[in-house]
C-alpha cells in the first residue's frame, strides 16, 4: 500500500472526544453541494500531485438485499451515465479516467448503492468510508494537495493505513481460473439433452444468470464481464411444487427463474 495515507473529512479535529469520535454538529450525510465538491476537488488535487490520470476499479460492490449506507439506493446505482454498458461495465479491473473516478466518488459519498476501491497499482488509492470519511493514499507526500485540501475547508490527517485496504477473507483459498480446461469441461458437461446454468458475479451482490446450451455457450463466454466470478449450477426445475418443497424451512434463499422470452431472473427471498 502507498506510504502516505490521509484521512480527509469535513469534521474538525477539535470536535473529537478522547476516543477520536466526532462530537460536533456536522451531519454525517452529504450536502450534494459545496462540501461534496470540496471532497472531489481534494481527490483531483492529490491525483494531479501524484501524476495519476486514470484509476482502476477494484472489488466493486452493488447494493441489493443489503445496504451500504443510510440513504436509499437510486436507480442504476449512479452508474448508468458513467458506463455505456450500465452497471455491467462496473467490474473489477476496469480502468476509468479521473473524471469518471470523481463521479464514482460522488456516487459513493451519496450512498447511491455502488461502492469500490479506486487504485493505481501501489502508487495511489482512493477509498470512501462511512459517514463522509475519505481515505487517499499516495507514494508521494503531496504537500501542495494537502494545502489545497485545507483551503477547501476539509481536514486531512496523516494515518498509518486506510481501514478499507483489501484483505482477503481467507488467504488460503485459491479460486480456480476460468481457463481453457474449465471451458473444455463445461463444453463436455453441456450436451443436446442437458443444460446447465452459469452464474456470472460481476460485482458483489450483482450477478447475471445464463442457461448454457451447445448453441450459445461460446456467445455467453464472449459477453462475460472481465474478472467476473463464475459458478456452474444444474438446470432449473420445471416442476414448481418440487422446487418449492426443496427450499429450506427458514433463512435467506435466492430464487432463479426463466421467463417465456428465455431471460433469467433472480431475487433473494427469506422464509421463516
Tab-separated table of C-alpha atoms in Angstrom:
chain	number	residue	atom	x	y	z
A	1	UNK	CA	0.000	0.000	0.000
A	2	UNK	CA	1.170	3.626	-0.545
A	3	UNK	CA	3.354	5.010	2.285
A	4	UNK	CA	1.488	8.322	2.599
A	5	UNK	CA	-2.120	7.828	3.691
A	6	UNK	CA	-4.511	10.599	4.689
A	7	UNK	CA	-7.975	10.558	6.212
A	8	UNK	CA	-9.914	13.517	4.844
A	9	UNK	CA	-13.158	14.683	6.429
A	10	UNK	CA	-15.349	17.717	6.928
A	11	UNK	CA	-15.106	17.155	10.693
A	12	UNK	CA	-12.786	19.450	12.654
A	13	UNK	CA	-10.294	17.601	14.897
A	14	UNK	CA	-11.218	19.948	17.774
A	15	UNK	CA	-14.641	18.305	17.897
A	16	UNK	CA	-13.441	14.811	18.812
A	17	UNK	CA	-13.584	13.087	22.183
A	18	UNK	CA	-10.795	11.120	23.830
A	19	UNK	CA	-11.635	8.072	21.690
A	20	UNK	CA	-11.482	10.068	18.460
A	21	UNK	CA	-15.250	10.084	17.888
A	22	UNK	CA	-16.725	13.201	16.333
A	23	UNK	CA	-18.912	15.244	18.727
A	24	UNK	CA	-19.708	18.295	16.584
A	25	UNK	CA	-22.849	19.346	14.736
A	26	UNK	CA	-21.892	18.320	11.177
A	27	UNK	CA	-24.364	15.937	9.517
A	28	UNK	CA	-22.957	12.529	8.568
A	29	UNK	CA	-24.666	12.537	5.150
A	30	UNK	CA	-23.594	14.526	2.123
A	31	UNK	CA	-24.767	18.031	1.271
A	32	UNK	CA	-24.840	17.414	-2.523
A	33	UNK	CA	-23.281	20.872	-2.714
A	34	UNK	CA	-20.087	22.768	-1.819
A	35	UNK	CA	-18.802	20.245	0.728
A	36	UNK	CA	-19.243	17.398	-1.746
A	37	UNK	CA	-17.423	19.446	-4.376
A	38	UNK	CA	-14.611	20.056	-1.883
A	39	UNK	CA	-14.166	16.285	-1.448
A	40	UNK	CA	-13.988	15.805	-5.208
A	41	UNK	CA	-11.552	18.705	-5.588
A	42	UNK	CA	-9.338	17.131	-2.916
A	43	UNK	CA	-9.231	13.815	-4.806
A	44	UNK	CA	-8.412	15.651	-8.024
A	45	UNK	CA	-5.651	17.638	-6.298
A	46	UNK	CA	-3.998	14.515	-4.889
A	47	UNK	CA	-4.270	12.680	-8.221
A	48	UNK	CA	-2.668	15.624	-10.017
A	49	UNK	CA	0.142	15.816	-7.444
A	50	UNK	CA	0.777	12.077	-7.781
A	51	UNK	CA	0.725	12.195	-11.597
A	52	UNK	CA	-2.316	9.897	-11.854
A	53	UNK	CA	-4.651	10.267	-14.840
A	54	UNK	CA	-6.682	7.064	-14.560
A	55	UNK	CA	-7.851	4.729	-11.817
A	56	UNK	CA	-8.648	1.034	-11.645
A	57	UNK	CA	-11.897	-0.208	-10.124
A	58	UNK	CA	-11.224	-2.912	-7.539
A	59	UNK	CA	-13.618	-5.199	-5.633
A	60	UNK	CA	-16.819	-3.428	-6.819
A	61	UNK	CA	-19.991	-3.872	-4.834
A	62	UNK	CA	-23.576	-3.069	-5.721
A	63	UNK	CA	-26.224	-2.691	-3.055
A	64	UNK	CA	-29.111	-5.095	-3.205
A	65	UNK	CA	-30.712	-7.039	-0.371
A	66	UNK	CA	-28.059	-5.473	1.902
A	67	UNK	CA	-27.447	-1.724	2.110
A	68	UNK	CA	-24.088	0.034	2.427
A	69	UNK	CA	-25.237	3.423	3.734
A	70	UNK	CA	-28.013	5.455	5.317
A	71	UNK	CA	-29.632	6.722	2.145
A	72	UNK	CA	-31.736	4.651	-0.284
A	73	UNK	CA	-30.184	3.368	-3.490
A	74	UNK	CA	-31.026	5.194	-6.698
A	75	UNK	CA	-31.978	3.594	-9.997
A	76	UNK	CA	-28.851	2.373	-11.727
A	77	UNK	CA	-26.798	2.895	-8.549
A	78	UNK	CA	-25.430	6.109	-10.018
A	79	UNK	CA	-23.611	4.162	-12.734
A	80	UNK	CA	-25.903	4.403	-15.752
A	81	UNK	CA	-24.343	7.571	-17.151
A	82	UNK	CA	-20.752	6.540	-16.400
A	83	UNK	CA	-20.523	3.251	-18.323
A	84	UNK	CA	-22.015	2.630	-21.780
A	85	UNK	CA	-22.993	-0.878	-20.692
A	86	UNK	CA	-24.571	0.332	-17.442
A	87	UNK	CA	-23.793	-1.489	-14.181
A	88	UNK	CA	-22.178	-4.382	-16.104
A	89	UNK	CA	-19.322	-2.034	-17.016
A	90	UNK	CA	-18.641	-1.538	-13.323
A	91	UNK	CA	-16.355	-4.538	-12.898
A	92	UNK	CA	-13.096	-5.384	-11.208
A	93	UNK	CA	-10.122	-4.197	-13.214
A	94	UNK	CA	-11.989	-1.625	-15.304
A	95	UNK	CA	-9.814	1.429	-15.986
A	96	UNK	CA	-11.527	4.807	-15.841
A	97	UNK	CA	-10.252	8.361	-16.367
A	98	UNK	CA	-10.020	10.632	-13.354
A	99	UNK	CA	-13.241	12.404	-14.372
A	100	UNK	CA	-15.195	9.138	-14.122
A	101	UNK	CA	-13.360	8.229	-10.916
A	102	UNK	CA	-14.536	11.514	-9.385
A	103	UNK	CA	-18.126	10.703	-10.326
A	104	UNK	CA	-17.761	7.297	-8.680
A	105	UNK	CA	-16.527	9.059	-5.531
A	106	UNK	CA	-19.568	11.336	-5.737
A	107	UNK	CA	-21.858	8.320	-6.051
A	108	UNK	CA	-20.256	6.683	-3.000
A	109	UNK	CA	-20.484	9.877	-0.939
A	110	UNK	CA	-24.181	9.978	-1.798
A	111	UNK	CA	-24.765	6.300	-0.927
A	112	UNK	CA	-26.230	5.713	-4.389
A	113	UNK	CA	-25.773	1.977	-3.952
A	114	UNK	CA	-22.398	1.230	-5.555
A	115	UNK	CA	-19.007	1.038	-3.841
A	116	UNK	CA	-15.480	0.161	-4.917
A	117	UNK	CA	-11.835	0.817	-4.232
A	118	UNK	CA	-10.188	3.140	-6.738
A	119	UNK	CA	-6.492	2.439	-7.145
A	120	UNK	CA	-3.499	2.986	-9.406
A	121	UNK	CA	-1.341	-0.006	-8.582
A	122	UNK	CA	0.745	0.583	-5.468
A	123	UNK	CA	1.044	4.304	-6.210
A	124	UNK	CA	-2.377	5.748	-5.418
A	125	UNK	CA	-5.620	4.750	-3.691
A	126	UNK	CA	-8.998	6.352	-3.019
A	127	UNK	CA	-11.404	4.748	-0.557
A	128	UNK	CA	-14.754	6.182	0.579
A	129	UNK	CA	-15.851	5.081	4.048
A	130	UNK	CA	-18.875	5.528	6.251
A	131	UNK	CA	-20.130	8.972	7.310
A	132	UNK	CA	-18.283	11.002	4.663
A	133	UNK	CA	-14.813	9.717	5.551
A	134	UNK	CA	-12.400	9.739	2.606
A	135	UNK	CA	-9.037	7.964	2.541
A	136	UNK	CA	-6.349	8.833	-0.005
A	137	UNK	CA	-3.018	7.030	-0.276
A	138	UNK	CA	-0.070	8.108	-2.401
A	139	UNK	CA	3.544	7.157	-2.939
A	140	UNK	CA	4.332	10.890	-2.694
A	141	UNK	CA	3.682	13.230	0.270
A	142	UNK	CA	1.653	15.626	-1.954
A	143	UNK	CA	2.283	18.694	0.211
A	144	UNK	CA	0.617	21.064	-2.263
A	145	UNK	CA	-2.508	18.870	-2.394
A	146	UNK	CA	-2.637	18.831	1.403
A	147	UNK	CA	-2.542	22.603	1.475
A	148	UNK	CA	-5.260	22.851	-1.184
A	149	UNK	CA	-7.437	20.360	0.724
A	150	UNK	CA	-7.202	22.530	3.848
A	151	UNK	CA	-8.050	25.563	1.721
A	152	UNK	CA	-11.190	23.732	0.530
A	153	UNK	CA	-12.344	23.654	4.185
A	154	UNK	CA	-11.611	19.972	4.765
A	155	UNK	CA	-9.377	18.380	7.395
A	156	UNK	CA	-6.675	15.961	6.172
A	157	UNK	CA	-4.925	13.839	8.807
A	158	UNK	CA	-1.951	11.543	8.264
A	159	UNK	CA	-2.714	7.944	9.333
A	160	UNK	CA	-0.875	4.634	9.086
A	161	UNK	CA	-3.246	2.870	6.670
A	162	UNK	CA	-6.724	3.030	5.190
A	163	UNK	CA	-9.225	0.807	7.028
A	164	UNK	CA	-10.507	-0.151	3.577
A	165	UNK	CA	-7.269	-1.689	2.303
A	166	UNK	CA	-8.062	-5.012	0.666
A	167	UNK	CA	-7.764	-8.094	2.854
A	168	UNK	CA	-8.937	-11.483	1.529
A	169	UNK	CA	-11.479	-13.314	3.655
A	170	UNK	CA	-9.412	-16.484	3.509
A	171	UNK	CA	-5.810	-16.114	2.423
A	172	UNK	CA	-5.538	-19.892	1.939
A	173	UNK	CA	-8.458	-20.032	-0.507
A	174	UNK	CA	-7.395	-20.253	-4.146
A	175	UNK	CA	-10.109	-19.814	-6.737
A	176	UNK	CA	-9.912	-21.879	-9.899
A	177	UNK	CA	-9.398	-19.754	-13.020
A	178	UNK	CA	-11.882	-19.989	-15.888
A	179	UNK	CA	-9.151	-21.205	-18.212
A	180	UNK	CA	-9.227	-23.427	-21.286
A	181	UNK	CA	-9.605	-26.570	-19.179
A	182	UNK	CA	-12.601	-25.054	-17.367
A	183	UNK	CA	-14.374	-24.251	-20.626
A	184	UNK	CA	-13.488	-27.603	-22.177
A	185	UNK	CA	-15.073	-29.387	-19.213
A	186	UNK	CA	-18.109	-27.107	-19.422
A	187	UNK	CA	-18.486	-27.925	-23.126
A	188	UNK	CA	-18.368	-31.608	-22.222
A	189	UNK	CA	-20.989	-31.100	-19.481
A	190	UNK	CA	-23.426	-29.297	-21.760
A	191	UNK	CA	-24.994	-31.592	-24.301
A	192	UNK	CA	-28.022	-31.550	-26.615
A	193	UNK	CA	-30.008	-33.212	-23.840
A	194	UNK	CA	-28.500	-31.446	-20.811
A	195	UNK	CA	-28.197	-27.742	-19.986
A	196	UNK	CA	-26.579	-26.033	-17.019
A	197	UNK	CA	-26.836	-22.579	-15.530
A	198	UNK	CA	-23.836	-20.278	-15.330
A	199	UNK	CA	-23.873	-17.612	-12.626
A	200	UNK	CA	-21.789	-14.559	-13.561
A	201	UNK	CA	-20.989	-12.429	-10.498
A	202	UNK	CA	-19.589	-9.175	-11.909
A	203	UNK	CA	-19.833	-7.254	-8.599
A	204	UNK	CA	-20.710	-8.152	-5.040
A	205	UNK	CA	-24.487	-8.645	-4.799
A	206	UNK	CA	-24.764	-8.297	-8.580
A	207	UNK	CA	-24.982	-11.280	-10.900
A	208	UNK	CA	-26.402	-12.449	-14.191
A	209	UNK	CA	-27.589	-15.967	-14.959
A	210	UNK	CA	-27.147	-17.751	-18.280
A	211	UNK	CA	-28.709	-21.041	-19.365
A	212	UNK	CA	-25.936	-22.743	-21.329
A	213	UNK	CA	-26.670	-24.918	-24.345
A	214	UNK	CA	-24.368	-26.193	-27.112
A	215	UNK	CA	-25.673	-23.383	-29.328
A	216	UNK	CA	-24.979	-20.431	-27.027
A	217	UNK	CA	-22.079	-21.371	-24.750
A	218	UNK	CA	-19.416	-19.526	-26.766
A	219	UNK	CA	-21.658	-16.484	-27.211
A	220	UNK	CA	-22.215	-16.291	-23.461
A	221	UNK	CA	-18.488	-16.718	-22.851
A	222	UNK	CA	-17.632	-13.792	-25.144
A	223	UNK	CA	-20.048	-11.485	-23.310
A	224	UNK	CA	-18.961	-12.156	-19.715
A	225	UNK	CA	-17.639	-9.197	-17.740
A	226	UNK	CA	-13.849	-9.322	-17.252
A	227	UNK	CA	-12.735	-10.820	-13.921
A	228	UNK	CA	-16.253	-11.925	-13.057
A	229	UNK	CA	-16.608	-14.894	-10.727
A	230	UNK	CA	-18.335	-17.885	-12.287
A	231	UNK	CA	-20.337	-20.673	-10.718
A	232	UNK	CA	-21.963	-23.610	-12.508
A	233	UNK	CA	-25.369	-24.842	-11.355
A	234	UNK	CA	-27.757	-27.592	-12.507
A	235	UNK	CA	-30.561	-26.703	-14.893
A	236	UNK	CA	-33.759	-25.233	-13.461
A	237	UNK	CA	-36.514	-27.481	-12.198
A	238	UNK	CA	-39.680	-27.436	-14.302
A	239	UNK	CA	-41.948	-28.688	-11.511
A	240	UNK	CA	-42.720	-25.650	-9.348
A	241	UNK	CA	-44.119	-27.724	-6.469
A	242	UNK	CA	-40.935	-29.801	-6.352
A	243	UNK	CA	-38.795	-26.658	-6.430
A	244	UNK	CA	-40.730	-25.027	-3.574
A	245	UNK	CA	-40.623	-28.217	-1.497
A	246	UNK	CA	-36.833	-28.309	-1.860
A	247	UNK	CA	-36.403	-24.861	-0.269
A	248	UNK	CA	-35.104	-24.757	3.317
A	249	UNK	CA	-37.635	-24.094	6.031
A	250	UNK	CA	-36.054	-20.795	7.054
A	251	UNK	CA	-33.262	-18.412	6.127
A	252	UNK	CA	-32.303	-16.475	3.026
A	253	UNK	CA	-32.511	-18.194	-0.354
A	254	UNK	CA	-32.031	-16.998	-3.918
A	255	UNK	CA	-34.659	-17.969	-6.448
A	256	UNK	CA	-33.842	-18.113	-10.164
A	257	UNK	CA	-36.488	-18.442	-12.826
A	258	UNK	CA	-36.665	-18.212	-16.589
A	259	UNK	CA	-39.249	-16.154	-18.441
A	260	UNK	CA	-41.020	-17.057	-21.637
A	261	UNK	CA	-38.529	-14.901	-23.564
A	262	UNK	CA	-35.659	-17.080	-22.317
A	263	UNK	CA	-34.247	-14.415	-19.989
A	264	UNK	CA	-33.323	-15.467	-16.459
A	265	UNK	CA	-34.115	-13.537	-13.318
A	266	UNK	CA	-33.087	-13.873	-9.697
A	267	UNK	CA	-34.358	-12.433	-6.454
A	268	UNK	CA	-33.429	-13.070	-2.810
A	269	UNK	CA	-36.222	-14.327	-0.593
A	270	UNK	CA	-36.485	-15.315	3.043
A	271	UNK	CA	-38.534	-17.992	4.780
A	272	UNK	CA	-39.335	-18.038	8.479
